[in-house]
Amino acid sequence: MGSLWHGFADMGAVEDGGAFVVARGDGAYIWDEGGTRYLDATAGLWFTNVGHGRREIADAVAAQLSNLAHYSNFGDLASPVLRDLAERLAAIAPVPGSKIFFTSGGSDGIDTAAKLARRYWNVMGKPGKTIIVGREKAYHGMHVAGTSLAGIPVNHEGYGEFMPDARTIGWDDPKALLALIEEVGAERIAAFFAEPIIGAGGVYLPPEGYLAEVRRICRDNDILFVADEVVTGFGRIGGSWFASSRFDLQPDIMTTAKGLTSGYVPMGAVFIAPRVAEPFFAGGTWFRHGYTYGGHAGAAAAAMATLDIMERENLLEASKNLESLLHKHLSPLAEHPRVAEVRSGLGAVAAIQLADPAEAMPFVKTLRAHGISGRAAGQGALQISPSFVITEEQVAELAAGFARALG
């Protein structure tokens, strides 16, 4: 019996079947301990946007660690690389003038956004605005706020109630938000959280006009709009740095992580629009919140190198091309009797929804036998989110692997 406790796992099943140990990666491929190669269908966990094996990022981190590994950014402290990264991110922010608050990852970012939203309204003289709202199917990480906001019921089981001021509404109809406002009153709602594309909940694309309409509702009712772009940020939306830019959402707060460093080192960044930041930058008002490793200098170096690669190799355009390639090669799988539907056509993501949801977990192992490393997401969906460096030939290989696994 091993000592490692895996996340999101039935450990009895892992003990019986053994772990799938990934030993190395290069580009769009990974290799197991035995040397067998697999096409990585999920870019790790949505994050290896620039591909595996980028020595440039490793070298940048090593150089930074040999000079200054990390130093707190609490109070008036900063490192040069972190200061430079903040300016670089602010320059591509969906809302000009945004401030950047660094975290250790996406779950940290969601808790930061939830606390900041409530603190903001308290500072603005509206302490009754404490309710935070999420959607069915949504995933917002596994810290307290994210667990409370999530619209995936099994992720709540066995924990009791963490945040009584959290609410969940339907994922695809703006009228659900209006109904909640009518029920509890806008004067009690602090923020509405939305993934532009629902990720871990099953890769659900937003209905036409949905994002613009919920954004308008938030603006009309003085509710902060929080875009959770941990998955869609840094190019995963296809063709733009952020979904908030592509759809002109102008979020009050935007959470990011994953693609910021391409997963090479843990890091997240919360973008805060001027409206929310200004009361705290005016002086005399504290946001008593932060993380020991938020803004880690080594992670900041990884982010700077990742952004260099994204820009130099025009990977935003590559992700836009991948949006259409995934749709082209995967949509025919919808004709298979074991497939209920294929969700694709927006962003460098897709999902193959199996007709029998119970088949999804064992199907992941079947995929490996056909040279594909995949992952189940949502209820019976198979996640597809490869790196942006994947070629059309490799996308065709990916589709063929799924077709063989389906039988």
XYZ file of C-alpha atoms in Angstrom:
407
model
C 0.000 0.000 0.000
C 1.442 3.356 -1.049
C 1.581 6.540 1.003
C 0.304 8.978 -1.626
C -3.303 10.136 -1.199
C -4.575 11.276 -4.600
C -6.999 14.163 -5.036
C -10.518 13.387 -6.290
C -10.002 9.632 -6.055
C -11.500 6.449 -4.695
C -8.282 5.392 -3.000
C -9.442 1.799 -2.665
C -9.772 1.627 -6.438
C -6.363 3.260 -6.883
C -4.807 0.718 -4.538
C -6.424 -2.134 -6.479
C -5.626 -0.887 -9.965
C -2.420 1.028 -9.364
C -1.523 4.608 -10.251
C -0.904 5.900 -13.768
C 2.505 7.483 -13.270
C 3.478 10.183 -15.764
C 7.264 10.366 -15.989
C 7.954 13.016 -18.619
C 6.416 15.162 -21.340
C 7.336 16.871 -24.571
C 5.049 19.095 -26.611
C 1.602 17.463 -26.815
C 2.809 14.052 -25.571
C 3.536 12.440 -22.203
C 5.266 9.161 -21.301
C 4.606 6.776 -18.437
C 7.283 5.108 -16.290
C 7.502 2.207 -18.709
C 8.246 4.490 -21.660
C 4.839 4.243 -23.352
C 3.835 7.439 -25.151
C 0.367 9.037 -24.903
C -1.178 12.059 -26.598
C -2.147 14.415 -23.768
C -5.807 15.273 -24.403
C -6.146 17.569 -21.404
C -2.852 19.526 -21.164
C -2.398 18.161 -17.664
C -5.426 19.734 -16.014
C -6.316 22.437 -18.569
C -3.013 24.210 -17.992
C -0.039 23.157 -20.147
C -0.956 25.652 -22.864
C 2.564 26.030 -24.267
C 3.223 22.285 -24.187
C 5.406 20.039 -22.062
C 9.195 20.153 -21.834
C 9.823 23.877 -22.284
C 13.407 24.288 -21.123
C 13.060 28.063 -21.480
C 10.609 28.176 -18.583
C 12.708 25.849 -16.434
C 15.791 27.961 -17.077
C 13.943 31.174 -16.178
C 12.767 29.673 -12.892
C 16.240 28.327 -12.083
C 17.821 31.704 -12.756
C 15.313 33.428 -10.500
C 15.679 30.879 -7.701
C 19.451 31.233 -7.754
C 19.100 34.994 -7.323
C 16.039 35.271 -5.060
C 13.724 32.314 -4.568
C 10.930 34.272 -2.919
C 10.172 37.063 -0.504
C 6.838 38.069 0.968
C 4.803 40.702 -0.852
C 2.861 41.661 2.280
C 2.885 45.297 3.347
C 5.230 47.313 1.127
C 7.370 44.345 0.018
C 7.874 43.237 -3.585
C 10.409 41.556 -5.854
C 11.429 43.057 -9.223
C 10.064 40.139 -11.247
C 6.698 40.273 -9.451
C 6.408 44.021 -9.983
C 7.192 43.558 -13.684
C 4.689 40.717 -14.033
C 1.927 42.805 -12.446
C 2.525 45.585 -14.975
C 2.584 43.099 -17.849
C -0.713 41.537 -16.782
C -2.343 44.920 -16.218
C -1.447 45.816 -19.820
C -3.543 42.897 -21.166
C -6.356 43.143 -18.600
C -9.929 43.227 -19.948
C -10.547 46.389 -17.901
C -7.897 49.122 -18.260
C -6.378 50.238 -14.987
C -6.910 46.904 -13.245
C -4.829 45.952 -10.223
C -3.294 42.488 -9.840
C -3.462 40.444 -6.618
C -1.331 37.289 -6.730
C -2.285 33.914 -5.274
C -0.941 30.360 -5.293
C -3.658 29.076 -7.637
C -7.263 29.201 -8.782
C -8.935 28.066 -5.560
C -7.057 30.800 -3.704
C -8.301 33.252 -6.308
C -11.948 32.350 -5.748
C -11.664 32.754 -1.976
C -9.873 36.055 -2.583
C -12.665 37.265 -4.878
C -15.394 36.213 -2.453
C -13.755 37.976 0.483
C -12.888 41.044 -1.558
C -16.453 41.396 -2.843
C -17.840 41.361 0.676
C -15.112 43.659 1.994
C -15.711 46.106 -0.860
C -19.390 46.464 -0.065
C -18.604 46.862 3.628
C -16.216 49.707 2.789
C -18.867 51.243 0.546
C -21.344 51.376 3.426
C -23.452 48.393 2.317
C -22.488 45.630 4.777
C -25.722 43.753 4.060
C -24.454 42.744 0.617
C -22.921 39.376 1.545
C -24.581 36.771 -0.686
C -22.375 35.255 -3.370
C -24.018 33.480 -6.285
C -22.819 30.602 -8.448
C -24.426 28.367 -11.066
C -25.400 24.729 -11.436
C -22.649 22.597 -13.042
C -20.064 25.237 -12.101
C -16.705 24.433 -10.516
C -14.780 27.091 -8.605
C -12.030 25.124 -6.895
C -12.187 23.372 -3.541
C -11.497 25.994 -0.875
C -14.403 27.045 1.335
C -15.827 29.698 -0.978
C -15.329 27.580 -4.100
C -16.915 24.512 -2.533
C -19.878 26.623 -1.417
C -20.300 28.231 -4.849
C -19.924 25.071 -6.890
C -22.920 23.654 -8.703
C -21.680 20.054 -8.619
C -23.644 18.357 -5.800
C -21.170 15.514 -5.124
C -18.484 18.086 -4.301
C -20.620 19.275 -1.371
C -21.357 15.862 0.110
C -20.254 15.184 3.662
C -18.979 18.659 4.533
C -22.046 20.345 5.987
C -22.721 24.001 5.231
C -19.650 26.214 4.859
C -21.231 29.494 3.740
C -24.915 30.076 4.402
C -24.738 33.191 2.224
C -23.907 31.200 -0.926
C -26.615 30.538 -3.515
C -26.760 28.388 -6.654
C -28.952 29.159 -9.664
C -29.562 27.555 -13.066
C -26.554 27.687 -15.346
C -28.068 28.659 -18.701
C -30.910 31.160 -18.211
C -30.355 34.789 -17.151
C -33.882 34.798 -15.732
C -32.621 32.555 -12.921
C -30.451 35.423 -11.703
C -33.361 37.838 -11.969
C -35.533 35.437 -9.959
C -32.949 35.290 -7.170
C -32.685 39.079 -7.112
C -36.462 39.246 -6.820
C -36.412 36.687 -4.008
C -33.649 38.045 -1.751
C -33.168 41.602 -2.985
C -30.215 43.139 -4.805
C -29.266 44.944 -1.603
C -28.162 41.569 -0.164
C -26.176 40.203 -3.123
C -22.463 40.952 -3.219
C -21.331 39.139 -6.351
C -22.242 36.751 -9.147
C -19.559 34.242 -10.188
C -19.518 32.818 -13.716
C -17.163 30.622 -15.702
C -17.430 31.869 -19.311
C -17.226 28.202 -20.306
C -18.145 25.757 -17.559
C -15.049 23.579 -17.283
C -14.792 20.718 -14.793
C -18.581 20.557 -14.610
C -18.592 19.063 -18.109
C -17.416 21.685 -20.639
C -20.687 23.516 -21.232
C -20.577 26.414 -23.667
C -22.609 29.522 -22.794
C -25.912 29.910 -24.651
C -25.930 32.688 -27.222
C -26.158 36.049 -25.469
C -26.081 34.561 -21.957
C -22.876 36.200 -20.755
C -23.816 39.643 -22.027
C -27.231 39.421 -20.396
C -26.062 38.328 -16.924
C -23.396 41.020 -17.098
C -26.099 43.612 -17.815
C -28.250 42.298 -14.956
C -25.345 42.621 -12.525
C -24.605 46.145 -13.675
C -28.260 47.205 -13.436
C -28.582 45.793 -9.914
C -25.206 46.921 -8.513
C -23.900 43.363 -8.128
C -20.220 42.669 -8.720
C -19.584 40.453 -11.747
C -16.780 37.924 -11.138
C -15.433 36.086 -14.171
C -13.778 32.806 -13.193
C -11.196 32.455 -15.972
C -8.973 29.916 -14.288
C -9.669 27.632 -17.279
C -10.455 30.089 -20.092
C -7.738 32.644 -19.297
C -4.427 33.063 -21.088
C -5.651 31.878 -24.459
C -7.809 28.839 -23.700
C -10.882 30.768 -24.880
C -9.369 30.849 -28.389
C -7.865 33.931 -30.035
C -7.911 36.268 -27.029
C -6.082 36.423 -23.728
C -9.385 36.160 -21.857
C -13.037 35.344 -22.487
C -13.800 38.632 -20.748
C -11.956 40.399 -23.566
C -13.477 38.283 -26.334
C -17.010 38.942 -25.079
C -16.402 42.457 -23.665
C -17.598 41.443 -20.193
C -15.606 44.081 -18.292
C -15.580 42.039 -15.066
C -15.318 43.754 -11.719
C -13.078 40.891 -10.597
C -11.464 38.159 -12.715
C -9.729 35.068 -11.340
C -6.944 33.351 -13.291
C -4.300 30.657 -12.739
C -3.445 27.515 -14.798
C -2.292 29.009 -18.122
C -0.529 31.906 -16.393
C 2.532 29.688 -15.905
C 1.334 26.853 -18.160
C 1.306 24.815 -14.952
C 5.084 24.773 -14.664
C 4.920 26.394 -11.211
C 1.763 27.026 -9.129
C 0.477 30.601 -9.424
C -2.741 32.576 -9.750
C -3.613 36.199 -10.365
C -6.814 38.064 -9.499
C -7.554 41.069 -11.720
C -9.453 43.811 -9.896
C -11.118 46.577 -11.893
C -10.632 50.225 -10.809
C -14.153 50.444 -9.410
C -13.350 47.805 -6.774
C -9.689 48.683 -6.224
C -10.026 52.442 -5.772
C -11.379 52.491 -2.176
C -8.405 50.374 -1.072
C -5.834 52.442 -2.951
C -7.163 55.740 -1.592
C -5.438 55.095 1.729
C -6.551 54.083 5.196
C -8.498 50.966 4.141
C -6.989 47.487 4.483
C -7.773 44.250 2.716
C -6.428 41.915 5.392
C -5.834 38.962 3.140
C -2.913 37.286 1.398
C -0.924 34.084 0.934
C 2.637 33.200 1.929
C 3.427 32.031 -1.586
C 1.168 34.446 -3.449
C 3.432 36.210 -5.922
C 6.276 33.721 -5.521
C 9.287 35.087 -7.398
C 10.084 31.757 -9.048
C 6.501 31.419 -10.199
C 6.548 34.980 -11.524
C 9.623 34.091 -13.589
C 7.737 31.090 -14.995
C 4.813 33.356 -15.876
C 7.053 35.878 -17.635
C 8.678 33.104 -19.690
C 5.263 31.621 -20.521
C 3.968 34.972 -21.745
C 7.125 35.382 -23.833
C 6.452 32.042 -25.541
C 2.770 32.810 -26.045
C 3.620 36.095 -27.766
C 6.661 34.971 -29.747
C 4.981 31.858 -31.136
C 1.596 33.531 -31.665
C -0.160 30.901 -29.583
C -3.309 32.983 -29.202
C -3.861 32.517 -32.925
C -2.965 28.837 -32.572
C -5.639 28.445 -29.894
C -8.164 30.118 -32.168
C -7.254 27.638 -34.901
C -7.530 24.797 -32.390
C -11.088 25.885 -31.635
C -12.123 24.991 -35.192
C -9.836 21.938 -35.462
C -11.332 20.292 -32.384
C -14.821 20.909 -33.711
C -13.934 19.575 -37.159
C -12.334 16.335 -35.986
C -14.399 15.539 -32.890
C -17.961 16.460 -33.885
C -18.367 13.329 -36.099
C -18.059 11.226 -32.924
C -21.553 12.424 -31.992
C -22.884 9.836 -34.459
C -21.563 6.951 -32.338
C -24.324 5.175 -30.348
C -22.328 5.430 -27.103
C -22.085 9.237 -27.468
C -24.940 11.538 -26.447
C -23.358 14.704 -27.843
C -20.092 16.477 -28.556
C -19.724 19.980 -27.169
C -17.210 22.029 -29.138
C -16.818 25.109 -31.310
C -15.909 27.732 -28.710
C -12.426 27.899 -27.254
C -9.673 25.299 -27.310
C -11.905 22.887 -25.394
C -14.398 20.129 -26.140
C -16.342 17.404 -24.358
C -17.571 14.037 -25.531
C -20.693 13.286 -23.527
C -21.241 9.553 -23.141
C -24.794 8.257 -23.303
C -24.163 6.243 -20.139
C -22.449 8.518 -17.589
C -21.289 5.499 -15.582
C -18.945 4.585 -18.435
C -16.852 7.750 -18.195
C -14.407 6.753 -15.456
C -13.544 3.292 -16.851
C -13.401 4.798 -20.353
C -10.381 6.883 -19.297
C -8.400 3.668 -18.825
C -9.654 2.347 -22.161
C -8.351 5.509 -23.815
C -4.864 4.844 -22.442
C -4.847 1.500 -24.183
C -5.309 3.455 -27.409
C -2.518 5.961 -26.735
C -4.600 8.821 -25.303
C -4.354 10.295 -21.811
C -7.795 11.732 -21.000
C -10.007 12.675 -18.097
C -13.656 12.476 -17.064
C -15.443 15.732 -16.196
C -18.983 16.503 -15.133
C -21.568 13.762 -15.395
C -20.340 11.354 -18.064
C -18.289 13.837 -20.097
C -14.763 13.289 -21.381
C -12.690 16.470 -21.221
C -10.565 17.593 -24.168
C -8.283 20.611 -23.731
C -4.911 19.959 -25.390
C -1.916 22.259 -25.478
C -1.885 25.009 -28.090
C 1.166 23.505 -29.794
C -0.766 20.436 -30.907
C -0.841 20.009 -34.707
C -3.813 19.148 -36.887
C -2.256 15.742 -37.472
C -2.175 15.208 -33.715
C -5.777 16.405 -33.335
C -6.737 13.795 -35.942
C -4.745 11.234 -33.934
C -6.675 12.319 -30.842
C -10.041 11.855 -32.563
C -8.982 8.487 -33.974
C -7.938 7.318 -30.501
C -11.350 8.227 -29.092
C -13.062 6.473 -32.009
C -11.074 3.273 -31.410
C -11.815 3.389 -27.683
C -15.545 3.799 -28.400
C -15.387 0.658 -30.567
